[in-house]
Short mmCIF file of C-alpha atoms in Angstrom, two decimals:
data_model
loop_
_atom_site.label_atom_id
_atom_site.label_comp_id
_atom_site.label_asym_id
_atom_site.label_seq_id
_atom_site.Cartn_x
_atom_site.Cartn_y
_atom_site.Cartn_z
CA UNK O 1 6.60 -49.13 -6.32
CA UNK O 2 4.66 -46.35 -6.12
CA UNK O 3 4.40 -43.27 -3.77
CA UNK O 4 2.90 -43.84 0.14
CA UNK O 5 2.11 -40.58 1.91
CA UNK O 6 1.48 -40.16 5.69
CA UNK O 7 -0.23 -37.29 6.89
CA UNK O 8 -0.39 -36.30 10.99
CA UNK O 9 -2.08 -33.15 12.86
CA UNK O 10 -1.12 -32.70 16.64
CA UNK O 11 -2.57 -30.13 18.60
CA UNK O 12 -0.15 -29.12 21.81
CA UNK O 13 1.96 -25.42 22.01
CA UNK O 14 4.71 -27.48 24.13
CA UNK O 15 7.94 -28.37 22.70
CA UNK O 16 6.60 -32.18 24.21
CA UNK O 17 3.95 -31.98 21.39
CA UNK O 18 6.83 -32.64 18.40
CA UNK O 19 7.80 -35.74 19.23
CA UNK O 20 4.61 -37.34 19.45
CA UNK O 21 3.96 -35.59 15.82
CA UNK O 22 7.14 -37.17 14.62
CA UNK O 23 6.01 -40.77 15.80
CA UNK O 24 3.12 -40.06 13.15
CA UNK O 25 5.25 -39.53 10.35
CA UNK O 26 7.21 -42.41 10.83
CA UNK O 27 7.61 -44.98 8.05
CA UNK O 28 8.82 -48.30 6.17
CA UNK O 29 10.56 -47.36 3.72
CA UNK O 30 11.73 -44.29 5.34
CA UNK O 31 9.61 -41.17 3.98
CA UNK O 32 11.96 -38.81 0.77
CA UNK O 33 10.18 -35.88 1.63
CA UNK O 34 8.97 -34.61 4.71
CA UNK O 35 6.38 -31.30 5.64
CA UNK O 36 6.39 -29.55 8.99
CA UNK O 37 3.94 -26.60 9.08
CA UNK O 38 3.71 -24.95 12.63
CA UNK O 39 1.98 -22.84 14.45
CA UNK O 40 4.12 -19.26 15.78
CA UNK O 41 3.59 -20.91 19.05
CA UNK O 42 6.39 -23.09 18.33
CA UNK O 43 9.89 -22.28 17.53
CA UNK O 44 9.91 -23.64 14.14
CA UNK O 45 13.78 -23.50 14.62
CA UNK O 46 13.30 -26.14 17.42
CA UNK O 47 10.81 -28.35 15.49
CA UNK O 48 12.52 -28.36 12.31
CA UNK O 49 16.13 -29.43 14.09
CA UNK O 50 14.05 -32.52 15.67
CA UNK O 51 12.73 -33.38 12.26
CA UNK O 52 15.99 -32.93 10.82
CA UNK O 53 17.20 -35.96 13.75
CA UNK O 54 14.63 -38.02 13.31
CA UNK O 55 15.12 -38.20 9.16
CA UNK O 56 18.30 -38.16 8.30
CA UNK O 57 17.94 -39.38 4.75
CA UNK O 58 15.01 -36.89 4.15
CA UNK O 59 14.56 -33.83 2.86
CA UNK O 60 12.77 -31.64 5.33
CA UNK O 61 10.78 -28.50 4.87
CA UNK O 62 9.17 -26.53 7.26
CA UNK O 63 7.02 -22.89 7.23
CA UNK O 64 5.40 -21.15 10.33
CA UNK O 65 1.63 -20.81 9.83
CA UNK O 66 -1.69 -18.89 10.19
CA UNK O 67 -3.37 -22.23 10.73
CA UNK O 68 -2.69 -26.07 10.11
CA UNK O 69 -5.04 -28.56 8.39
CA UNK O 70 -5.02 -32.47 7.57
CA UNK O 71 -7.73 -34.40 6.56
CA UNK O 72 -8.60 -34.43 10.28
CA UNK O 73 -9.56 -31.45 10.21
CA UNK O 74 -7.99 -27.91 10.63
CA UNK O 75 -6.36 -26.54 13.63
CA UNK O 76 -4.65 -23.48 15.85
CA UNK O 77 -1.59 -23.60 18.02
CA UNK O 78 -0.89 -26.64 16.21
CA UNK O 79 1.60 -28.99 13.60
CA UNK O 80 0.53 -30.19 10.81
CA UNK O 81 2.79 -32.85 8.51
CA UNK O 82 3.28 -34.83 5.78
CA UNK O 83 6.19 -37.63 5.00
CA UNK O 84 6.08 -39.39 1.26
CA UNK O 85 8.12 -42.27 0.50
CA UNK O 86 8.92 -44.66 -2.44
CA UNK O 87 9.86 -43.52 -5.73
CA UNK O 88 11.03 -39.88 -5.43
CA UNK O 89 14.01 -38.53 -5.19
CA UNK O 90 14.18 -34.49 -3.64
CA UNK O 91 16.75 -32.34 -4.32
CA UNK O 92 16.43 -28.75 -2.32
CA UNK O 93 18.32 -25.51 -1.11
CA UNK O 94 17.54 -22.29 1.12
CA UNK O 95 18.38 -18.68 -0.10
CA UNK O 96 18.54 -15.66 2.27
CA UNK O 97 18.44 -11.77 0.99
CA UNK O 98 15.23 -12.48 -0.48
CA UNK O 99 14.35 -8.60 0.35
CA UNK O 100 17.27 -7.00 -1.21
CA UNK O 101 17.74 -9.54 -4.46
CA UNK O 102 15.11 -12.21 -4.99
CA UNK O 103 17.43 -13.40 -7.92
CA UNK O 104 19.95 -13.78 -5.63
CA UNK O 105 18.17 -15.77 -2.96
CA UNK O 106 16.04 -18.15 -5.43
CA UNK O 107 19.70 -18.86 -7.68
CA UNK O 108 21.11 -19.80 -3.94
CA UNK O 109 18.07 -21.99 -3.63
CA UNK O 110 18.18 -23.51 -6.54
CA UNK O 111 22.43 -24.11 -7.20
CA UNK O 112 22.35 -27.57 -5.89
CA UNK O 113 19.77 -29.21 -7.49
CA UNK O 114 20.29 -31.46 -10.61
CA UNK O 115 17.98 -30.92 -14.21
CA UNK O 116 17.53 -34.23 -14.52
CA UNK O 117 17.76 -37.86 -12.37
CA UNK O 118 18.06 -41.03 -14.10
CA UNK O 119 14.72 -43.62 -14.36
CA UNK O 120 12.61 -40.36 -12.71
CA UNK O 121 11.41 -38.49 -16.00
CA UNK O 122 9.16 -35.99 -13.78
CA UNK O 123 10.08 -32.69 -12.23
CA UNK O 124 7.85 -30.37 -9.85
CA UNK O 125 8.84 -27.76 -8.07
CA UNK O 126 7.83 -27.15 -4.16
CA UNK O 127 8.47 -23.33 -3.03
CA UNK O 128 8.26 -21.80 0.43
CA UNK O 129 9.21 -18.12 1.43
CA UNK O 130 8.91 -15.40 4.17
CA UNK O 131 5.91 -12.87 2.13
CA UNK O 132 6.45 -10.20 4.48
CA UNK O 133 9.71 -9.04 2.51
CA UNK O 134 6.59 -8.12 -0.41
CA UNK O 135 8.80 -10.50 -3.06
CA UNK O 136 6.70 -13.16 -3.50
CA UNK O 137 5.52 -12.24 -7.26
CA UNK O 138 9.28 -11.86 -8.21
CA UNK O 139 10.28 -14.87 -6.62
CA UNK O 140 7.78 -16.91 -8.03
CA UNK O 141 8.89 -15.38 -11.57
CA UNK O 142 12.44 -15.85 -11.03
CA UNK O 143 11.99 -19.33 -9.78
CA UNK O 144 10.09 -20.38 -13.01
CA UNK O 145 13.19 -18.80 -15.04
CA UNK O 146 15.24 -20.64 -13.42
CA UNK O 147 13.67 -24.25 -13.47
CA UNK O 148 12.37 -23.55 -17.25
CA UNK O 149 8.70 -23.94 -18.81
CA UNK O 150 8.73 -27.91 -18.47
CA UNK O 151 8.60 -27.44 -14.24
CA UNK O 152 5.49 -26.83 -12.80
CA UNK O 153 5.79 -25.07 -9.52
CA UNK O 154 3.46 -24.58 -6.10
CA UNK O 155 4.10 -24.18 -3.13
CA UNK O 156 2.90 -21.37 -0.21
CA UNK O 157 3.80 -18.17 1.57
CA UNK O 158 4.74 -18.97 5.43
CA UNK O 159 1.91 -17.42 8.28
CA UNK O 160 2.03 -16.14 11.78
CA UNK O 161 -1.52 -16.03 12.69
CA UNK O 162 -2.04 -12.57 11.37
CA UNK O 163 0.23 -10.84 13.24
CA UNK O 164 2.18 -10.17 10.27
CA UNK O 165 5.66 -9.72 12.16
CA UNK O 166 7.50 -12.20 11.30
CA UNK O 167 7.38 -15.27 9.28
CA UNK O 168 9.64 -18.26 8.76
CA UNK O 169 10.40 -20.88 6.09
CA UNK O 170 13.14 -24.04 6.81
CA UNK O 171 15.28 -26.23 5.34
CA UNK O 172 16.32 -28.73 7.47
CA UNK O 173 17.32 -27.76 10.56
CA UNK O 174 17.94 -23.95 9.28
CA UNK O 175 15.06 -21.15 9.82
CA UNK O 176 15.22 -18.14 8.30
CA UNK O 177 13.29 -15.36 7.70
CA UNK O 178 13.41 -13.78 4.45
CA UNK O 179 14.30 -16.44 2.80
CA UNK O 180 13.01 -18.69 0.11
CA UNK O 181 13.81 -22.66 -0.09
CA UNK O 182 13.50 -24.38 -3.33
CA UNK O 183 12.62 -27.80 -3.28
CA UNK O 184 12.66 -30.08 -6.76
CA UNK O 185 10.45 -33.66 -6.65
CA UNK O 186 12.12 -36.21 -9.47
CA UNK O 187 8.95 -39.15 -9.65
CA UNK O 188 8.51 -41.90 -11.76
CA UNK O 189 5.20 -40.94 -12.39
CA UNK O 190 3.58 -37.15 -12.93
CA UNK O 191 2.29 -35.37 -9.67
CA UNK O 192 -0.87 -33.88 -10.04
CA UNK O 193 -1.85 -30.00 -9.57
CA UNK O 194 -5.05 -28.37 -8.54
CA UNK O 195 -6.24 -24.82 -8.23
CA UNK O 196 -9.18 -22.72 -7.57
CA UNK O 197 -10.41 -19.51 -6.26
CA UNK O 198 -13.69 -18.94 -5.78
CA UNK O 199 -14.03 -14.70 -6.79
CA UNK O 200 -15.99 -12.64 -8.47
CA UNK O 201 -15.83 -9.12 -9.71
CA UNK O 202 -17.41 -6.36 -7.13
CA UNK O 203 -15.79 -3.45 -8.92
CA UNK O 204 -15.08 -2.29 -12.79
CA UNK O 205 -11.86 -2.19 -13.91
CA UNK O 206 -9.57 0.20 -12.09
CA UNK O 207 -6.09 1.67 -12.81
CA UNK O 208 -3.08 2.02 -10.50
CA UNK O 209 -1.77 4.75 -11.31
CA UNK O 210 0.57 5.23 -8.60
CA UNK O 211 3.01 1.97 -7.05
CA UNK O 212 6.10 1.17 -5.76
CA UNK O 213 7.07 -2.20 -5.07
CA UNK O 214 4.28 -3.71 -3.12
CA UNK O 215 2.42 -0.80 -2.01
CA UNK O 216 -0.49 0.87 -3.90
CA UNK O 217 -0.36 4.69 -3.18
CA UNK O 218 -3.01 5.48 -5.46
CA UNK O 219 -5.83 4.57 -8.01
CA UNK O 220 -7.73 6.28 -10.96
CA UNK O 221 -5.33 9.00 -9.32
CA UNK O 222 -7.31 8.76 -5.77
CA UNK O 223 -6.08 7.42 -2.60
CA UNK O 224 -5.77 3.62 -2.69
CA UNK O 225 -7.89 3.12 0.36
CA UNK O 226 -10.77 6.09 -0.10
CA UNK O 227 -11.34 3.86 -3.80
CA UNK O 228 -11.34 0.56 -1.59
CA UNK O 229 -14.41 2.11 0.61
CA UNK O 230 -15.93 3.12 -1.87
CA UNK O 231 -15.96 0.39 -4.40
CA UNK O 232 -16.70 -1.80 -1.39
CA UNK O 233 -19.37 0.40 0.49
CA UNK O 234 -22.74 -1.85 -0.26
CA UNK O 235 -21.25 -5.07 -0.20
CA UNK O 236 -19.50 -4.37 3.15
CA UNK O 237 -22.79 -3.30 4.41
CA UNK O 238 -24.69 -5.87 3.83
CA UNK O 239 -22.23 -8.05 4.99
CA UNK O 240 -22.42 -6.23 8.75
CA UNK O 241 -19.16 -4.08 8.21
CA UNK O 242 -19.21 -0.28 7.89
CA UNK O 243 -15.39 0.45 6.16
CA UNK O 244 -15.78 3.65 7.37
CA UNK O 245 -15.95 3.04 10.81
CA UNK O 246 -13.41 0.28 11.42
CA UNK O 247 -11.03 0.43 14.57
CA UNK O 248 -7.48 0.10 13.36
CA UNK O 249 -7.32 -3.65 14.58
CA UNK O 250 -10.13 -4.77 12.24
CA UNK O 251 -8.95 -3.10 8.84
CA UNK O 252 -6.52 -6.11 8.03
CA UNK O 253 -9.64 -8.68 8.10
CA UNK O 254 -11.54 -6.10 6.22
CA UNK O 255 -8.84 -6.13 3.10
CA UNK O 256 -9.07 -9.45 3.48
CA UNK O 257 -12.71 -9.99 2.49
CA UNK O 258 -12.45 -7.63 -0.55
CA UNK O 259 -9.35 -8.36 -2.55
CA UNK O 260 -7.94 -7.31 -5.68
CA UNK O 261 -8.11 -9.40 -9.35
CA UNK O 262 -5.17 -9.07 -11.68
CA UNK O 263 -6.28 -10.03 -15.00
CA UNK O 264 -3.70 -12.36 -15.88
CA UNK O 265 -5.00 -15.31 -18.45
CA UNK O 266 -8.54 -16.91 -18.06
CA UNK O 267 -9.28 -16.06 -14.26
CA UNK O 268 -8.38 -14.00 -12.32
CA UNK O 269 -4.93 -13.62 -10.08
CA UNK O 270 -5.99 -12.89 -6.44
CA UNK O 271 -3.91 -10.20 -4.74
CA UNK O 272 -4.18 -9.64 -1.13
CA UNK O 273 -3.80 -5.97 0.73
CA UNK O 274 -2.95 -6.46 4.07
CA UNK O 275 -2.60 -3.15 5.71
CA UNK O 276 -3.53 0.36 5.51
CA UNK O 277 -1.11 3.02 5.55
CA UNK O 278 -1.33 6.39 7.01
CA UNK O 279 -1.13 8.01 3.93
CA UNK O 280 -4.45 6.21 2.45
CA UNK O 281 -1.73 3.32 0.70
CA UNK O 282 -2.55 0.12 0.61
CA UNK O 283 0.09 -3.03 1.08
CA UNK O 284 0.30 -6.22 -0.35
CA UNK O 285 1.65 -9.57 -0.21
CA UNK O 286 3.47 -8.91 -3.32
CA UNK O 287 4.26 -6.53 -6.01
CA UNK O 288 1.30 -4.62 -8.20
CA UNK O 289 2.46 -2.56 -10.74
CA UNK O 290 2.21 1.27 -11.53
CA UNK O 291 -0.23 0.89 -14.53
CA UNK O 292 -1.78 -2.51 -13.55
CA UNK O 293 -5.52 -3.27 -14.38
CA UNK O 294 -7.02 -4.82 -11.58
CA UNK O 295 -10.46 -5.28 -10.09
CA UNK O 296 -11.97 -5.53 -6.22
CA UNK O 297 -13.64 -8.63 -5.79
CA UNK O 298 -15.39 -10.59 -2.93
CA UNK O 299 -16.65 -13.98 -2.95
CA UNK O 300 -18.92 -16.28 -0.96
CA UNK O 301 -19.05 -18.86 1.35
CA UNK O 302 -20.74 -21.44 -0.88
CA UNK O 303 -18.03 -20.26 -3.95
CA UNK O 304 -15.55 -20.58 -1.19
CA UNK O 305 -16.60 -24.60 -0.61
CA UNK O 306 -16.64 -24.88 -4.47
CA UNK O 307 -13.50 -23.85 -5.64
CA UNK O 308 -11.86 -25.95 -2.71
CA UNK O 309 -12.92 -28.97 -4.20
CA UNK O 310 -12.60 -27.92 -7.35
CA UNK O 311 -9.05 -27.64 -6.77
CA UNK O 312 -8.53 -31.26 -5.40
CA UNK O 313 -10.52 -32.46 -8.04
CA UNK O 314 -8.39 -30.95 -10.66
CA UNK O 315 -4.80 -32.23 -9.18
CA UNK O 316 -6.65 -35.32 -8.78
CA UNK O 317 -7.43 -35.60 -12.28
CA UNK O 318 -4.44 -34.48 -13.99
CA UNK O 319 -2.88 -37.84 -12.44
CA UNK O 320 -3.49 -39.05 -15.38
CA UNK O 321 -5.86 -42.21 -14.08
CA UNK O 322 -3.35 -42.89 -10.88
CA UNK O 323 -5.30 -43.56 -8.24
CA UNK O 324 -4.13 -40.79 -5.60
CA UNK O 325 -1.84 -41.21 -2.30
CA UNK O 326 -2.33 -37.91 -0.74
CA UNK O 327 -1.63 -34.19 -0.97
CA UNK O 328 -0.12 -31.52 0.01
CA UNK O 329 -2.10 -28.25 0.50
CA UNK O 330 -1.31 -24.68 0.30
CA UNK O 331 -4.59 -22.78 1.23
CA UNK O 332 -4.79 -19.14 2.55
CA UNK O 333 -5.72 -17.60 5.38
CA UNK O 334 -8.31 -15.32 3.99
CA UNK O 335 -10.41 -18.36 2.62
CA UNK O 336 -11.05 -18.86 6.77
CA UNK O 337 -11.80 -15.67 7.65
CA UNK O 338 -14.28 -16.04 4.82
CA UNK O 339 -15.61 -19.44 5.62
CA UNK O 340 -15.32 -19.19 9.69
CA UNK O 341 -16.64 -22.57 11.10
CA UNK O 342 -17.26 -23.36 7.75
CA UNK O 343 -13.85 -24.34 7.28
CA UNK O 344 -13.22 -27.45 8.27
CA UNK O 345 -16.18 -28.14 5.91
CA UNK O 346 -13.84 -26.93 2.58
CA UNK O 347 -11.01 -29.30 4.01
CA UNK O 348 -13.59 -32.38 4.17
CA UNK O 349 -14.49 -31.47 0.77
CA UNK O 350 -10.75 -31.23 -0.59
CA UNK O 351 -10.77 -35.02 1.35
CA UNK O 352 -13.45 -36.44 -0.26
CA UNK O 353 -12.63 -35.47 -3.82
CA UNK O 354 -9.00 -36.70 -3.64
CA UNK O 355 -10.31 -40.41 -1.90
CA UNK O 356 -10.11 -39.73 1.09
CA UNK O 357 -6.27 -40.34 1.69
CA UNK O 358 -3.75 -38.54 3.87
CA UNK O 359 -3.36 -34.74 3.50
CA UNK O 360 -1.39 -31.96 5.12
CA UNK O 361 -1.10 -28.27 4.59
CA UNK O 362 -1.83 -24.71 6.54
CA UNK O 363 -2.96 -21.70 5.90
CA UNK O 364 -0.78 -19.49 4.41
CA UNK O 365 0.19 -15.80 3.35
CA UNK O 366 0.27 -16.89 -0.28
CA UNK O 367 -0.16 -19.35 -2.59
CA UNK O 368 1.98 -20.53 -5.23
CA UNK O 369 1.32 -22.33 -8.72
CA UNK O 370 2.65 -21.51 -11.59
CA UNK O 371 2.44 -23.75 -15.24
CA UNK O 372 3.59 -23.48 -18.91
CA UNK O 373 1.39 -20.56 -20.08
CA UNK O 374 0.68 -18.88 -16.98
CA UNK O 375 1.99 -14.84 -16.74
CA UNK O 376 1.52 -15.00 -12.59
CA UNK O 377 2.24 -17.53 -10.36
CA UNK O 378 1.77 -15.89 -6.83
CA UNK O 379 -1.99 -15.89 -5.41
CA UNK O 380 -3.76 -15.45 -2.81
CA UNK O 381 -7.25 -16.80 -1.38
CA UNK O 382 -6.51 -19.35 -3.75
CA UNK O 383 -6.34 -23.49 -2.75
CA UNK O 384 -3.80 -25.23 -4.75
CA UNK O 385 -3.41 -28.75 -4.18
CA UNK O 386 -0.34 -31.20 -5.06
CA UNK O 387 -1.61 -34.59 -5.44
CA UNK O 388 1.21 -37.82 -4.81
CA UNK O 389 -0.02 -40.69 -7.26
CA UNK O 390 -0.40 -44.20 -5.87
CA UNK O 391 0.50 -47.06 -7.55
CA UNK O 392 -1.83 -47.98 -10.68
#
């Protein structure tokens, strides 16, 4: 038997919305794995304890979001899900602390889960955690220690519509923020993994030359943000947007549009800044490094729709032939503030290049994917797609 994979979207910012999401996700066999990704308009505490009812024998996950997608379409103020059952056996844990000790919180994560389950030869890692707490380059690293080169990991950095206040990842029916849960998928058969960007270079190379933890103080010894404006200047321009003149509320969307490129193997590692400090720093989902290389790049809408599909096409094909299920998708926020009404256009596309099956994801703070070779595993306006093979 191979894998089945329901996927359901339910609009509704009542509490009477989860139930009838449930019902969607309802199977025969009963599902292995189940998704939750809601909206901040939900207590994800609440949704995550009815999921945990309603499958008993499943492991459940569950993030908060800055936006939930299925093959439907994508979504605000709404859940998104996804249940797989058949021949997988999950295995997961929750660590808190991530803040103070990453290694602490992903070893927590990770202390109940086996290396290896008889007659299921394949092992892929699912990671969620709170990105706020700036740790999500560490824990990505620390993860992939952990679990060894022959574990590919992905997985996403939880939302909250932009508020950036406070974000929430669950295992069962615990929340938590800052915390990371580690989940590990034993198949019969290999999953598939996709992933694409869609940037270019706007800048030259630039230096950081000063950093601590995940803020940016200063480059080529200049304030982070005075270099930002002015590496950014034209193309802002002609885009409508004068970075010189932006009221306080529209400097996050601003970063957003211009990120930063860590050279890190072939392409490009996208790094997100998401605020401004008083001081001209700059802070970002995750660690950068004092001495780090980096580039500002940009990217368009039609190399937005692009690398989408190129992403589902490329978890799609490393099924090795298997005919695909469905998929889970990590995809960030920035890619819709990008895209706009295009959106829901990039999803379609991700839909039609894995078959047009079930799929469930949001939009997220951070993306996560991380295989043998790779020196960075923590992204951002990056799709990455985890494929669930069907039977041959």
């Amino acid at each position: 038997m191979g894998l089945c994979v329901l996927s359901a979207l339910t609009p509704g910012e009542t509490q009477e919305s989860v139930p009838r999401h449930l019902d969607k996700l309802q199977s025969n066999p009963a599902p292995a794995l189940v998704l939750v990704f809601a909206s901040p308009v939900h207590s994800l505490a609440a949704v995550m304890e009815s999921t945990a009812r309603r499958f008993p024998d499943a492991i459940c996950l569950g993030a908060t979001t800055a936006g939930e997608l299925t093959e439907q379409g994508d979504a605000k103020g709404a859940l998104s899900g996804l249940a797989v059952s058949g021949d997988l056996r999950v295995f997961a844990g929750i660590g808190t602390g991530l803040s103070t000790s990453p290694e602490t919180a992903v070893r927590q994560a990770l202390s109940g889960v086996p290396e290896t389950v008889e007659g299921f030869p394949h092992r892929t890692a699912v990671m969620l955690l709170d990105p706020l707490t700036g740790r999500g380059e560490e824990a990505t690293l620390l993860a992939a220690t952990e679990l060894g080169p022959n574990v590919p990991l992905v997985g996403g950095a939880a939302g909250d519509d932009l508020a950036m206040a406070s974000t929430q990842v669950a295992l069962g029916a615990q929340a938590a923020s800052d915390a990371v849960v580690m989940a590990v998928l034993f198949s019969k058969q290999r999953l598939g993994i996709g992933v694409g960007h869609g940037h270019t270079p706007l800048s030259a190379p630039l230096r950081v030359t000063k950093a601590d933890g995940n803020v940016v103080f200063e480059i080529d010894d200049r304030p982070a943000w005075e270099v930002w404006v002015e590496q950014t200047r034209a193309a802002a321009l002609a885009d409508g947007i004068d970075p010189e003149a932006l009221p306080a509320d529209a400097v996050g969307g601003y970063l957003l549009r211009y990120e930063a490129g860590l050279a890190t193997g072939r392409e490009h590692t996208i790094r997100a800044p998401l605020s401004r400090g008083d001081d001209g720093s700059l802070s970002f989902a995750c660690g950068i490094h004092q001495g780090a290389e980096l580039v500002i790049t940009r990217s368009t809408a039609e190399a937005q729709l692009r690398s989408a599909r190129l992403a589902a096409r490329r978890a799609r094909e490393s099924l090795d032939g298997a005919p695909v299920a469905g998929a889970v998708v990590f995809d960030c926020i920035c890619r819709n503030l990008i895209l706009q009404d295009d959106f829901s256009a990039a999803v379609r596309g991700m839909s039609e290049e894995l078959g047009s099956v079930p799929l469930a994801g949001f939009e997220t703070y951070g993306e996560i994917a991380l295989g043998q070779g790779d020196l960075s595993g923590f992204h951002n306006t990056t799709t990455v797609v985890l494929a669930f093979p069907a039977e041959p």
